[in-house]
Amino acid sequence: MTTPTKEGSAAVQARRVLVLNSGSSSVKYQLLDMENRSRLAIGLVERIGEETSRLLHTPLTGGAATRERMGRIADHEAALKAAAEELAADGLGLDSPELASIGHRVVHGGLRFTEPTVITEEVLAEIERLVPVAPLHNPANIIGIRTAQVLRPDLPQVAVFDTAFHTTMPEYAARYAIDVETADAHRIRRYGFHGTSHAYVSRKAAELLGRTPEEVNVIVLHLGNGASASAVAGGRCVETSMGLTPLEGLVMGTRSGDIDPAVTFHLTRVAGMSVDEIDVLLNKRSGLVGLCGDNDMREIRRRIDEGDERAALAFDIYVHRLKKYIGAYSAVLGRVDAVVFTAGVGENSAPVREAAIAGLEEFGLAVDAGLNAVRSGEPRLISPDYARVAVAVVPTDEELEIAGQTFALVERLGRTAQPGQAEPLGRVDN
Ligand code: AMP
């Protein structure tokens, strides 16, 4: 893409994309060069608004070391300005004509946003309208977008939605079996999350198998602190484990995953707990941390090695849930070409992979102990040659996926698009 310089004379190639992932008290950022899909710098601002804010910035060109800034960073605007200063110090200033766009991770796009979308006031209003179904995430994403708009009002900014990849789920998978009028009035349905990761990893898995995404059916297990499974048929998501919110499904670091909804009525009536208390219980004090006090799989494995029974039970519950989903999604897909592990636990924990696949020979699944033990940052197969279904580890890269989708969209739009004038290219479904 070509863009005029500030002087309006010689043209330069605008091939950089800044990816922003704004949380309630943190901002993660990466600057990528889409010419060769390489990272130029990465950074994180955490504990925004506290006295102990911290910025960590790592330039990835020129061999400079990570820099740290400690001390209060008042708000997201200050955080982004501090990040911009760090980038400028590396000669990667955000005022550069080489910056093509800013891509924002937006957690909830509802049913409307099925594709990456150029952010207009109308798009922002719709993201705002979805706050009741994503109260923790969407407000932080909106603040990140507003701040970035102040920084570079001339640039097209793009929202890439965590829910988008799952909008292809058939109605019978997405709907809860509750009263239809109530569900529709409050937009209650299964949306799914981690969509950029499921999209990226399922595509990479097809590549690893030497096939096109259209040719393969895969089960993706995104096992990070948050965890979700998806069934992807011919490149399209047909089922996923997270629902209206990221609470449903697998056992996670601090979230319960699937649970009988009557537990909430029971806790209200019997334990006198408020809705907010139950919300905190299920989202923050459950999952691995609720079961054994630790949510880091490394620590849990260490405790198991020392004979800790609570840690062992937590591990077994975690793995049992995974197995149930592998079985269920095998049935949903009919034919499975690969089961793919990704994210912090999936990429690094050989014991979790081994235990999740153990006993599934009848499903055509097996893990080769030697291959499973290899540590690598590359996509790789860990199943033996004889296995009918491949088992793979594919490192996820949500930032690269967001940058790629953002860049592809602004390239299609061309530089004529200005914020506020551009039409969202996303298919509008409601
Ligand atoms: P994520 O949310 O994808 O960053 O994953 C974070 C989680 O990955 C941590 O809470 C750990 O449970 C897990 N994890 C990270 N590194 C390892 C490792 N080397 N071995 C086992 N688990 C790991």
XYZ file of C-alpha atoms and ligand atoms in Angstrom:
453
model
C 0.000 0.000 0.000
C 1.321 3.443 -0.851
C 0.814 6.501 1.269
C 1.974 10.090 0.815
C 4.521 11.396 3.270
C 3.633 14.353 5.455
C 5.107 16.651 2.825
C 2.871 15.012 0.246
C 5.798 14.290 -2.036
C 7.568 10.941 -2.254
C 5.455 7.886 -1.501
C 6.363 5.240 1.094
C 5.061 1.761 1.635
C 2.730 1.596 4.637
C 3.112 -1.973 5.778
C 3.193 -1.741 9.542
C 0.282 -2.678 11.762
C 0.008 -1.908 15.461
C -2.055 -4.547 17.289
C -3.711 -3.470 20.530
C -5.241 -5.806 23.070
C -6.797 -3.600 25.745
C -7.952 -5.146 28.999
C -9.574 -3.421 31.958
C -6.232 -2.598 33.590
C -3.703 -3.540 30.937
C -2.751 -2.907 27.325
C -0.708 -5.368 25.276
C 0.730 -4.136 22.007
C 2.767 -5.415 19.111
C 4.080 -3.591 16.084
C 4.389 -5.847 13.048
C 5.815 -5.413 9.586
C 3.406 -7.139 7.197
C 5.946 -7.166 4.402
C 7.491 -10.258 5.977
C 5.037 -10.782 8.861
C 7.772 -10.021 11.391
C 7.491 -8.378 14.786
C 9.271 -5.066 15.284
C 8.438 -4.541 18.955
C 6.187 -5.962 21.658
C 5.054 -4.489 24.931
C 2.733 -4.594 27.872
C 1.395 -1.958 30.243
C -0.146 -3.465 33.354
C -1.838 -2.281 36.540
C -3.046 0.884 34.790
C -4.465 3.370 37.303
C -2.476 1.957 40.226
C 0.657 3.314 41.881
C 2.514 0.181 40.768
C 1.858 0.434 37.005
C 4.533 -1.173 34.882
C 5.460 -0.906 31.223
C 7.614 -3.587 29.626
C 8.838 -2.845 26.127
C 10.954 -5.125 23.952
C 12.324 -3.909 20.623
C 12.886 -6.878 18.331
C 15.114 -5.182 15.805
C 18.625 -3.983 16.486
C 19.230 -6.263 19.451
C 18.264 -3.759 22.186
C 17.183 -5.185 25.541
C 13.745 -5.063 27.190
C 13.056 -1.759 28.924
C 10.920 -1.346 32.023
C 9.094 1.696 33.378
C 7.688 1.560 36.875
C 5.266 3.978 38.533
C 1.736 5.218 38.122
C 0.274 5.299 34.610
C -3.057 6.985 35.177
C -5.251 5.641 32.386
C -5.322 3.931 28.981
C -4.508 7.156 27.175
C -1.376 7.616 29.281
C -0.517 3.934 28.739
C -0.734 4.197 24.978
C 1.223 7.465 24.974
C 3.963 5.807 27.042
C 4.028 2.861 24.613
C 4.217 5.300 21.683
C 7.207 7.037 23.320
C 8.987 3.718 23.728
C 8.339 2.851 20.086
C 9.568 6.284 19.008
C 12.777 5.765 20.991
C 13.421 2.730 18.768
C 12.753 4.729 15.611
C 9.335 3.082 15.286
C 7.177 6.108 16.103
C 3.435 5.776 15.519
C 3.474 9.050 13.573
C 5.395 7.204 10.857
C 3.807 7.121 7.383
C 4.780 3.449 7.366
C 1.974 2.659 9.814
C -0.942 1.336 7.749
C -3.477 0.665 10.472
C -4.164 -0.134 14.106
C -5.875 -3.487 14.683
C -7.863 -3.919 17.882
C -8.810 -7.171 19.535
C -12.489 -6.795 20.445
C -13.884 -9.608 22.541
C -17.595 -9.535 21.737
C -18.973 -8.776 18.294
C -22.358 -10.436 18.803
C -23.952 -11.753 15.640
C -23.396 -8.681 13.596
C -19.628 -8.700 13.206
C -18.597 -11.786 11.312
C -15.493 -10.252 9.737
C -12.803 -7.737 10.665
C -14.456 -4.339 10.452
C -13.232 -0.785 9.971
C -14.213 1.165 13.068
C -16.721 3.954 12.572
C -18.858 5.733 15.162
C -21.674 3.364 14.248
C -19.453 0.308 14.771
C -18.329 1.680 18.137
C -21.959 2.197 19.146
C -22.676 -1.458 18.326
C -19.655 -2.640 20.368
C -21.032 -0.495 23.184
C -24.474 -2.086 22.777
C -22.834 -5.474 23.437
C -21.404 -4.397 26.808
C -24.158 -6.219 28.774
C -22.967 -9.549 27.311
C -19.246 -8.733 27.745
C -19.135 -6.408 30.762
C -15.467 -7.016 31.559
C -14.019 -6.866 28.076
C -15.906 -4.632 25.643
C -15.614 -1.425 27.757
C -11.822 -1.838 27.891
C -11.702 -2.496 24.140
C -13.718 0.686 23.508
C -11.320 2.750 25.633
C -8.389 1.308 23.674
C -10.010 2.241 20.363
C -10.893 5.784 21.485
C -7.354 6.331 22.710
C -5.815 5.060 19.493
C -8.152 7.284 17.474
C -6.787 10.319 19.334
C -3.244 9.191 18.610
C -3.757 8.647 14.855
C -7.131 10.099 13.790
C -6.096 9.843 10.140
C -5.640 6.065 10.127
C -8.268 3.413 9.468
C -8.632 1.398 12.666
C -9.898 -2.137 12.498
C -11.762 -4.278 15.030
C -11.066 -8.017 14.960
C -13.648 -9.886 17.008
C -13.067 -12.942 19.216
C -16.562 -14.131 18.391
C -16.372 -13.736 14.594
C -14.976 -17.162 13.715
C -17.845 -18.834 15.571
C -20.673 -17.050 13.764
C -20.769 -19.927 11.260
C -22.084 -22.293 13.952
C -25.413 -23.771 12.918
C -28.441 -22.531 14.813
C -28.909 -25.885 16.559
C -25.411 -25.590 18.053
C -25.639 -21.915 18.953
C -29.053 -21.911 20.633
C -29.630 -22.854 24.254
C -32.731 -24.945 24.828
C -34.565 -22.229 26.722
C -37.687 -20.197 25.972
C -37.084 -18.633 22.552
C -38.724 -15.261 23.300
C -36.667 -14.760 26.470
C -33.485 -15.809 24.692
C -34.094 -13.475 21.767
C -35.138 -10.520 23.910
C -31.821 -10.677 25.790
C -29.627 -11.990 22.960
C -28.884 -15.153 24.916
C -27.112 -17.720 22.763
C -23.704 -19.332 22.434
C -21.237 -16.935 20.803
C -17.880 -18.593 21.531
C -14.550 -16.827 22.119
C -10.813 -17.186 21.299
C -11.992 -17.056 17.676
C -8.796 -15.561 16.221
C -6.818 -18.369 17.835
C -9.176 -21.110 16.608
C -9.106 -19.611 13.102
C -5.315 -19.324 12.987
C -4.588 -22.710 14.559
C -7.090 -24.652 12.445
C -5.615 -23.108 9.282
C -2.054 -23.871 10.400
C -3.062 -27.448 11.241
C -4.347 -27.954 7.691
C -1.012 -26.591 6.414
C 0.839 -29.055 8.665
C -1.209 -31.892 7.148
C -0.364 -30.634 3.659
C -4.021 -29.946 2.867
C -6.237 -26.902 2.423
C -8.516 -25.815 5.301
C -11.519 -26.795 3.153
C -10.284 -30.392 3.011
C -9.945 -31.085 6.720
C -12.000 -31.473 9.894
C -10.148 -30.535 13.058
C -10.760 -30.266 16.781
C -8.835 -27.336 18.259
C -8.106 -27.343 21.991
C -7.051 -23.842 23.059
C -5.764 -24.485 26.575
C -4.470 -21.305 28.167
C -5.546 -19.733 31.421
C -8.880 -19.433 29.635
C -9.634 -22.578 27.638
C -11.970 -23.530 24.818
C -12.495 -26.274 22.278
C -13.841 -25.927 18.777
C -14.921 -28.266 16.009
C -13.917 -26.900 12.608
C -15.294 -28.569 9.485
C -13.718 -27.550 6.184
C -12.445 -24.286 7.654
C -15.770 -23.291 9.251
C -16.495 -23.468 12.962
C -19.465 -25.757 13.635
C -19.271 -26.006 17.433
C -17.354 -24.403 20.293
C -17.311 -24.818 24.040
C -17.633 -21.239 25.288
C -21.102 -19.754 25.262
C -22.825 -16.467 26.043
C -19.704 -15.663 28.055
C -16.258 -17.265 28.313
C -17.405 -19.237 31.391
C -18.900 -22.277 29.671
C -17.079 -25.420 28.613
C -13.674 -26.704 29.664
C -12.154 -26.509 33.137
C -9.957 -23.378 33.095
C -7.360 -21.706 35.307
C -9.934 -19.940 37.464
C -13.282 -20.662 35.716
C -15.521 -23.645 36.336
C -16.560 -24.324 32.742
C -19.716 -26.457 32.441
C -21.840 -26.603 35.543
C -25.493 -27.319 36.321
C -27.099 -23.833 36.276
C -29.145 -24.907 39.310
C -25.940 -24.599 41.369
C -26.456 -20.825 41.211
C -30.047 -21.014 42.547
C -28.902 -23.436 45.196
C -26.077 -21.153 46.360
C -28.502 -18.214 46.462
C -31.073 -20.092 48.501
C -28.888 -22.245 50.721
C -25.718 -20.188 51.125
C -27.344 -16.734 50.774
C -24.801 -15.715 48.138
C -25.508 -12.729 45.903
C -25.361 -12.888 42.102
C -22.089 -10.939 42.163
C -20.566 -13.324 44.694
C -21.514 -16.318 42.577
C -20.112 -14.554 39.507
C -16.770 -14.159 41.301
C -16.913 -17.751 42.571
C -17.427 -19.263 39.120
C -15.125 -16.926 37.187
C -12.295 -16.316 39.636
C -12.349 -18.940 42.388
C -13.156 -22.081 40.412
C -11.417 -24.227 37.793
C -7.928 -25.404 38.711
C -7.438 -22.670 41.312
C -10.698 -23.572 43.050
C -9.902 -27.262 42.973
C -6.329 -27.159 44.260
C -5.253 -23.561 44.900
C -3.009 -23.307 41.825
C -3.902 -22.390 38.256
C -0.464 -22.843 36.721
C -0.135 -26.293 35.179
C 3.620 -26.350 35.868
C 2.993 -25.925 39.589
C 0.215 -28.524 39.538
C 2.503 -31.068 37.873
C 5.245 -30.317 40.412
C 2.806 -30.933 43.263
C 1.593 -34.176 41.674
C 5.196 -35.373 41.453
C 5.453 -34.756 45.189
C 2.351 -36.879 45.831
C -0.177 -34.068 46.338
C -3.654 -35.624 46.023
C -5.618 -32.396 45.573
C -3.407 -31.416 42.672
C -3.806 -34.906 41.177
C -7.600 -34.723 41.412
C -7.638 -31.236 39.846
C -5.532 -32.582 36.963
C -7.864 -35.574 36.501
C -10.972 -33.361 36.449
C -9.297 -31.061 33.901
C -8.342 -33.953 31.634
C -11.676 -35.758 32.001
C -13.514 -32.653 30.730
C -11.128 -32.412 27.791
C -11.781 -36.039 26.882
C -15.533 -35.508 26.975
C -15.181 -32.666 24.504
C -12.869 -34.621 22.201
C -15.442 -37.426 22.133
C -18.386 -35.099 21.639
C -16.707 -33.130 18.855
C -15.601 -36.334 17.123
C -19.275 -37.254 16.977
C -20.261 -33.778 15.766
C -17.662 -33.843 12.976
C -18.161 -37.469 11.973
C -14.671 -37.624 10.486
C -11.737 -36.037 12.311
C -8.406 -35.403 10.577
C -6.576 -33.814 13.510
C -6.834 -32.942 17.181
C -4.732 -29.851 17.769
C -3.365 -28.517 21.058
C -2.533 -24.841 21.468
C -2.000 -21.958 23.992
C 0.043 -22.033 27.225
C -0.991 -25.472 28.506
C -1.662 -27.047 25.113
C 1.712 -25.998 23.702
C 3.795 -26.775 26.761
C 2.259 -29.515 28.868
C 3.146 -32.960 27.504
C 1.375 -34.666 30.471
C -1.931 -32.923 29.658
C -1.690 -33.940 25.979
C -0.780 -37.502 26.839
C -3.570 -37.884 29.417
C -6.231 -36.257 27.203
C -5.545 -38.654 24.325
C -4.886 -41.772 26.439
C -7.451 -44.520 25.872
C -8.854 -43.004 22.676
C -7.341 -45.600 20.317
C -10.849 -46.594 19.213
C -11.242 -43.020 17.965
C -8.060 -43.454 15.910
C -6.124 -41.279 18.357
C -2.711 -41.921 19.884
C 0.296 -39.920 21.071
C 3.930 -40.898 20.475
C 5.738 -40.403 23.808
C 9.009 -39.343 22.139
C 7.388 -36.780 19.850
C 5.194 -35.501 22.672
C 8.258 -34.812 24.828
C 9.917 -32.568 22.198
C 9.826 -28.873 23.110
C 9.536 -26.586 20.106
C 7.947 -23.340 19.031
C 7.029 -24.861 15.651
C 3.810 -26.593 14.573
C 4.407 -30.337 14.881
C 2.765 -33.746 14.839
C 2.916 -35.803 18.044
C 0.959 -38.848 16.855
C 2.620 -42.055 15.656
C 2.579 -42.802 11.915
C -0.004 -45.567 12.295
C -2.613 -43.320 13.974
C -5.686 -42.718 11.803
C -6.155 -39.212 13.242
C -3.257 -36.793 13.560
C -2.537 -35.203 16.928
C -0.673 -31.913 16.618
C 0.747 -29.037 18.614
C 0.358 -25.685 16.870
C 1.541 -22.558 18.712
C -1.148 -19.919 18.489
C -0.419 -16.349 17.411
C -3.452 -14.167 17.932
C -1.524 -10.936 17.331
C -0.227 -12.098 13.957
C -3.731 -13.194 13.001
C -5.188 -9.811 14.041
C -2.433 -7.974 12.153
C -2.956 -10.155 9.071
C -6.729 -9.652 9.036
C -6.315 -5.912 9.678
C -3.775 -5.451 6.922
C -5.760 -7.478 4.412
C -8.817 -5.313 5.075
C -7.063 -1.949 4.786
C -5.293 -3.129 1.648
C -8.668 -3.995 0.125
C -10.039 -0.633 1.183
C -7.100 1.306 -0.180
C -5.940 4.546 1.269
C -9.048 6.444 0.189
C -10.882 5.160 3.253
C -10.893 7.586 6.145
C -12.268 6.889 9.595
C -15.922 7.837 9.739
C -16.364 7.436 5.989
C -15.459 3.805 5.560
C -18.191 1.228 5.418
C -17.615 -1.800 7.583
C -16.885 -4.641 5.205
C -18.299 -7.193 7.624
C -21.386 -9.064 6.524
C -24.290 -7.576 8.424
C -26.486 -10.318 9.752
C -29.136 -8.783 11.958
P -1.995 -18.558 28.167
O -3.285 -18.049 28.746
O -2.140 -19.158 26.823
O -0.861 -17.559 28.263
O -1.539 -19.791 29.116
C -1.129 -19.583 30.447
C -1.043 -20.921 31.156
O -0.194 -21.824 30.423
C -0.408 -20.874 32.540
O -1.368 -20.552 33.523
C 0.124 -22.271 32.721
O -0.873 -23.105 33.318
C 0.365 -22.774 31.318
N 1.775 -22.928 30.987
C 2.625 -21.994 30.536
N 3.865 -22.528 30.357
C 3.781 -23.823 30.704
C 4.706 -24.919 30.741
N 5.985 -24.771 30.381
N 4.246 -26.134 31.150
C 2.959 -26.284 31.501
N 2.049 -25.303 31.492
C 2.450 -24.096 31.108
